PDB file of C-alpha atoms in Angstrom:
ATOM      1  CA  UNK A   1     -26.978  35.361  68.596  1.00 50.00           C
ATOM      2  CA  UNK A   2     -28.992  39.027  68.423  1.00 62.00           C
ATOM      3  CA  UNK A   3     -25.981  40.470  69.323  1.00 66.00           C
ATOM      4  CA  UNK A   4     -24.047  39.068  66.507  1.00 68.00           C
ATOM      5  CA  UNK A   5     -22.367  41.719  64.072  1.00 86.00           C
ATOM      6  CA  UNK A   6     -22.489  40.512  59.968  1.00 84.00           C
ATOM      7  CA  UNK A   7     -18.725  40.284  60.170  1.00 83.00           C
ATOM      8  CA  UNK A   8     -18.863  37.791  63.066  1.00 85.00           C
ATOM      9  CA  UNK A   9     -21.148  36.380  61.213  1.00 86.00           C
ATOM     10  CA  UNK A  10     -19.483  35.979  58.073  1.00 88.00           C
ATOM     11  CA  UNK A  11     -16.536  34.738  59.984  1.00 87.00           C
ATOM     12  CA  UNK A  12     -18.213  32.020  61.831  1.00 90.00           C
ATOM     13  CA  UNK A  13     -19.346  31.082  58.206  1.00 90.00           C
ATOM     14  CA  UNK A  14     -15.596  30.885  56.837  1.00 89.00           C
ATOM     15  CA  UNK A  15     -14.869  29.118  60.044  1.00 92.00           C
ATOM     16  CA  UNK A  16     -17.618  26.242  59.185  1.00 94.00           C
ATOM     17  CA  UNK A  17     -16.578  26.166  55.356  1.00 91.00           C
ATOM     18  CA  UNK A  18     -13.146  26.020  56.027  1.00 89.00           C
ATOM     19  CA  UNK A  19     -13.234  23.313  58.508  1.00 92.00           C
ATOM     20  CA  UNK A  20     -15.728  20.752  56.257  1.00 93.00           C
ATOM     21  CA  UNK A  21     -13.324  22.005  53.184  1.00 90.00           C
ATOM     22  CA  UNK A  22     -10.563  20.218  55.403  1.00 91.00           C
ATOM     23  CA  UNK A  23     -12.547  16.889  56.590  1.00 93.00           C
ATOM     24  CA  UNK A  24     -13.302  16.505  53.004  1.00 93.00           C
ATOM     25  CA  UNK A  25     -10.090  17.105  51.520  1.00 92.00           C
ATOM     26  CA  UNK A  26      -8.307  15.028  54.234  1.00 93.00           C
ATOM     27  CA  UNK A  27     -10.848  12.398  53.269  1.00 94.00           C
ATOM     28  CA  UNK A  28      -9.884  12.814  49.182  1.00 94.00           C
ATOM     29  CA  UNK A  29      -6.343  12.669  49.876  1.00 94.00           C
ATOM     30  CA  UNK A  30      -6.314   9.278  51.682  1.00 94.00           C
ATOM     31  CA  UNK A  31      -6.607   8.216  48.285  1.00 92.00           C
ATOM     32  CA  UNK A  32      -2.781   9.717  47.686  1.00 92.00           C
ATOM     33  CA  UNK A  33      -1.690   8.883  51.492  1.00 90.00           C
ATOM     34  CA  UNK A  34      -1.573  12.555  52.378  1.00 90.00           C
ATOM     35  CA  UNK A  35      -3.401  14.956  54.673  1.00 90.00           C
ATOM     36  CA  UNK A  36      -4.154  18.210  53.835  1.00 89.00           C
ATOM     37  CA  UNK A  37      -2.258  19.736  55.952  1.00 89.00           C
ATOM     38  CA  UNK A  38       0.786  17.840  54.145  1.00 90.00           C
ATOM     39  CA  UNK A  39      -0.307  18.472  50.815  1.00 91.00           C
ATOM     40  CA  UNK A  40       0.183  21.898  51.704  1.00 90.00           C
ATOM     41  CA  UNK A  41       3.266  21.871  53.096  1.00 90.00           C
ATOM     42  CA  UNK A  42       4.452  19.675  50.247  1.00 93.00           C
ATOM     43  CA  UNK A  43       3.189  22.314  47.701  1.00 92.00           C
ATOM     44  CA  UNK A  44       4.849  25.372  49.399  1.00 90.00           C
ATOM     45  CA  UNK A  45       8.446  23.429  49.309  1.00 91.00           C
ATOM     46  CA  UNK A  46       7.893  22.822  45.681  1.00 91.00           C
ATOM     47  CA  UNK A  47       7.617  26.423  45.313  1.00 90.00           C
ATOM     48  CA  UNK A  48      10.419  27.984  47.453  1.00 86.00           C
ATOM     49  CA  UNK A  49      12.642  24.740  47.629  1.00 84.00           C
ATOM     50  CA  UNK A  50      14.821  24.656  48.883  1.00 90.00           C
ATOM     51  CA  UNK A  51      13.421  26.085  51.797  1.00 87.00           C
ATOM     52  CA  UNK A  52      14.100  27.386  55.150  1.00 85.00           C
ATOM     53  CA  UNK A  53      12.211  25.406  57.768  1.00 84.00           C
ATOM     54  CA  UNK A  54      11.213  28.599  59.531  1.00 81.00           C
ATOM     55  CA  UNK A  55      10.184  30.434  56.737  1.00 85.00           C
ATOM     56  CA  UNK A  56       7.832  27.159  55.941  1.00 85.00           C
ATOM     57  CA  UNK A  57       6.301  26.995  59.507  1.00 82.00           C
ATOM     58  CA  UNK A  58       5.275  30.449  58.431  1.00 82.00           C
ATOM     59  CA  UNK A  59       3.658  29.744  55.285  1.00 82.00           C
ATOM     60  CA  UNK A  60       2.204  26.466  56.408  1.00 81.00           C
ATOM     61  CA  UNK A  61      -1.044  25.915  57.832  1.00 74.00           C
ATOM     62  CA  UNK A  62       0.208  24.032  60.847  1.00 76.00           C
ATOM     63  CA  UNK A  63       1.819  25.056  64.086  1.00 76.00           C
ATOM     64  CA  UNK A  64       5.869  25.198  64.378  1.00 73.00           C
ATOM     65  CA  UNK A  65       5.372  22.058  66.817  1.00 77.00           C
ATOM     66  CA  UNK A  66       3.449  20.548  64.053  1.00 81.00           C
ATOM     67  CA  UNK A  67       5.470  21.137  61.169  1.00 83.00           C
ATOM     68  CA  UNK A  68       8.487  19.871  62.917  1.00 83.00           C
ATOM     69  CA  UNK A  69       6.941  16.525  63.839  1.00 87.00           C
ATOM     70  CA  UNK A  70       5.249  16.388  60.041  1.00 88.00           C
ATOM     71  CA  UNK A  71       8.940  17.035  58.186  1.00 89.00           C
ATOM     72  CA  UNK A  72      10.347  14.272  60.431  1.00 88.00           C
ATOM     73  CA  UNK A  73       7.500  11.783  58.668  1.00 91.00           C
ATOM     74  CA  UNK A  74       8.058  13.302  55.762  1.00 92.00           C
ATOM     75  CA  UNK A  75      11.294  12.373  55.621  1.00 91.00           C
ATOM     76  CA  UNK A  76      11.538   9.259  56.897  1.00 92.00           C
ATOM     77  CA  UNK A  77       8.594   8.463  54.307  1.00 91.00           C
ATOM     78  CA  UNK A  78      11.467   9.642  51.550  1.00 92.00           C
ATOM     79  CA  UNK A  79       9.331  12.814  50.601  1.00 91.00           C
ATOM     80  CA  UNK A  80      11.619  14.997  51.921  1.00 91.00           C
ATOM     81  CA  UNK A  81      15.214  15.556  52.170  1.00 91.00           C
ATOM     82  CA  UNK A  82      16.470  18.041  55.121  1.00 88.00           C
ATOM     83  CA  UNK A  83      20.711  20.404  54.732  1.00 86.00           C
ATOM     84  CA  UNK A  84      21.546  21.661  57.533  1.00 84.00           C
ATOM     85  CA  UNK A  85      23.966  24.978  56.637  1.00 81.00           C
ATOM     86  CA  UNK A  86      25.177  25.885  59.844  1.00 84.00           C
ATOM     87  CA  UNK A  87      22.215  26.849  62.267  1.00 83.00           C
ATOM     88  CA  UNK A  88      19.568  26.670  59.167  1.00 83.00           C
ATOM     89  CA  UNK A  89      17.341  23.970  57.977  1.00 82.00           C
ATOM     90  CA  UNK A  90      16.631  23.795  54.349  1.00 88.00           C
ATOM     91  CA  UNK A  91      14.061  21.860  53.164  1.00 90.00           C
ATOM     92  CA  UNK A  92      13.653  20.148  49.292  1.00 93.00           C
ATOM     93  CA  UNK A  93      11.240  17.951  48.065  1.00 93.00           C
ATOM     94  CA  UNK A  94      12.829  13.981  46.779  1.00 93.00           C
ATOM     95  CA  UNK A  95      11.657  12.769  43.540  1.00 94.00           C
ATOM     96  CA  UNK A  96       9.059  10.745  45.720  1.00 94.00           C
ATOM     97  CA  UNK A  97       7.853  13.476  47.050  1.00 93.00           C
ATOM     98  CA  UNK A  98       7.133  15.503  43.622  1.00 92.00           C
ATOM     99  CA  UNK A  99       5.818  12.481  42.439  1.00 93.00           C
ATOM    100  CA  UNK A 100       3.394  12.376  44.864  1.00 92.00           C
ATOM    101  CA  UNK A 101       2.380  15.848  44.564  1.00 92.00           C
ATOM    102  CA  UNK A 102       2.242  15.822  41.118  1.00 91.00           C
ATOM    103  CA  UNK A 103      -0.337  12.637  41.374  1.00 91.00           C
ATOM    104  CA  UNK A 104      -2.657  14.312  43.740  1.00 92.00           C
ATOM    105  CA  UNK A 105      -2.081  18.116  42.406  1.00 91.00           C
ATOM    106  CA  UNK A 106      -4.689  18.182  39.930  1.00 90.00           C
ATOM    107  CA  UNK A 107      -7.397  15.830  41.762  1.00 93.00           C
ATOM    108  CA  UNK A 108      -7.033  18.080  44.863  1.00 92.00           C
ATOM    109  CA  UNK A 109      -7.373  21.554  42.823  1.00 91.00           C
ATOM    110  CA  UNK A 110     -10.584  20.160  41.016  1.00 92.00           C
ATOM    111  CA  UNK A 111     -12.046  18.998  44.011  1.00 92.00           C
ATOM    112  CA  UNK A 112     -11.156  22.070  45.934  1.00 90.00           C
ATOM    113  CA  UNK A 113     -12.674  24.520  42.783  1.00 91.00           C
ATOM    114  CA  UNK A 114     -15.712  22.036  42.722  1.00 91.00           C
ATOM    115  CA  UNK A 115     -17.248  24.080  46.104  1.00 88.00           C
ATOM    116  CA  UNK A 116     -17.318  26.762  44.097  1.00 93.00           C
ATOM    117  CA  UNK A 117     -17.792  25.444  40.117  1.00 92.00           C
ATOM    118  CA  UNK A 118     -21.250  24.034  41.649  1.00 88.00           C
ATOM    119  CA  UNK A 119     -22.760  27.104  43.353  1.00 92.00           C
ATOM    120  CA  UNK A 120     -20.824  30.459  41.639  1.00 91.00           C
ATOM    121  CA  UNK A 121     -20.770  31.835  38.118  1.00 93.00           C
ATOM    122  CA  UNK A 122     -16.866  32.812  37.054  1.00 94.00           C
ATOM    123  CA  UNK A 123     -18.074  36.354  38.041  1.00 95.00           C
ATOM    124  CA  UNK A 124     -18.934  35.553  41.532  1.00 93.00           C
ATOM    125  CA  UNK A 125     -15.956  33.781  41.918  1.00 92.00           C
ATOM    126  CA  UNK A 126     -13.344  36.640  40.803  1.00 94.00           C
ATOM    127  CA  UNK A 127     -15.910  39.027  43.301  1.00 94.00           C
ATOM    128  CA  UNK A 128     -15.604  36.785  46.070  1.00 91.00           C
ATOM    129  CA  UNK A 129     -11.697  36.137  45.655  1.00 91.00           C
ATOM    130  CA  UNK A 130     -11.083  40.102  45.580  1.00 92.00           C
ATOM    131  CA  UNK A 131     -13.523  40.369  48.848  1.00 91.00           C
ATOM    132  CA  UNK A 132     -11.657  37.842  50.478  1.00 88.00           C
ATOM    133  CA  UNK A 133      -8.142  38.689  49.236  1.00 89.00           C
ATOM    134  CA  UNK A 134      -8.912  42.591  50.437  1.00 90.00           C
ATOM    135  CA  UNK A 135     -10.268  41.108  54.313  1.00 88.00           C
ATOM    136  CA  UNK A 136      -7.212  39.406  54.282  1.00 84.00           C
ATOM    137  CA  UNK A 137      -4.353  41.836  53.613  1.00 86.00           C
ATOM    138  CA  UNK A 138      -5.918  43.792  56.108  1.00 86.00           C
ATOM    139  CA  UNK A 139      -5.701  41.542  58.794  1.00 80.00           C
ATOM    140  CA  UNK A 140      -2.167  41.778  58.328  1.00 76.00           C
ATOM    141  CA  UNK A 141      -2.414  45.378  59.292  1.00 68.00           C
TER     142      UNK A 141
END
């Protein structure tokens, strides 16, 4: 570990924090009868609906496989509805499904903020959101 730079560092950090944010959450949202990784692909069709289904494997945080295989749950669960418009899949969320999301929205963005409520003051919160927004345009580079 001598070898270790403070940005590998600092990554294996995120790494940890991101993966207990996700047992956790997944854990809070049995409550709603969603997984994180479905909340979030539920919340980015409420905000592009409808939406291509390639564009949303890119925005989601789950793998094109993945995605496929969640969408066909999700819509035999009624929380999605699926057009096909000649080659393209667009994807819209059913009443159900904005139900849903609506229900858990709020519970999931407290607990989420919570992490960071507890331990930050506002102003260490807007520092570390511009430190982590700047690291991550960059790695789009």
């Amino acid at each position: 570990m001598k070898n270790n730079t403070l940005g590998s560092l600092i990554w294996l950090r995120m790494m940890r924090f991101t993966h207990q944010s996700i047992l956790l959450s997944n854990e809070f949202l049995k409550e709603y009868g969603l997984t994180t990784a479905q909340f979030d692909v539920l919340l980015q069709i409420q905000i592009a609906q409808p939406i291509m289904q390639s564009e949303l494997a890119k925005k989601a945080t789950v793998t094109e496989g993945g995605i496929s295989r969640m969408l066909t749950r999700l819509e035999q669960e009624n929380m999605i509805t699926r057009t096909k418009q000649w080659k393209t899949n667009y994807i819209a969320l059913t009443e159900k499904g904005q139900q849903l999301l609506d229900n858990a929205f709020d519970a999931q963005i407290q607990f989420q903020s919570a992490f960071f409520d507890d331990v930050l003051s506002r102003d260490e919160q807007k520092q570390l959101y511009a430190l982590i927004s700047r690291v991550e345009k960059n790695s789009r580079n």
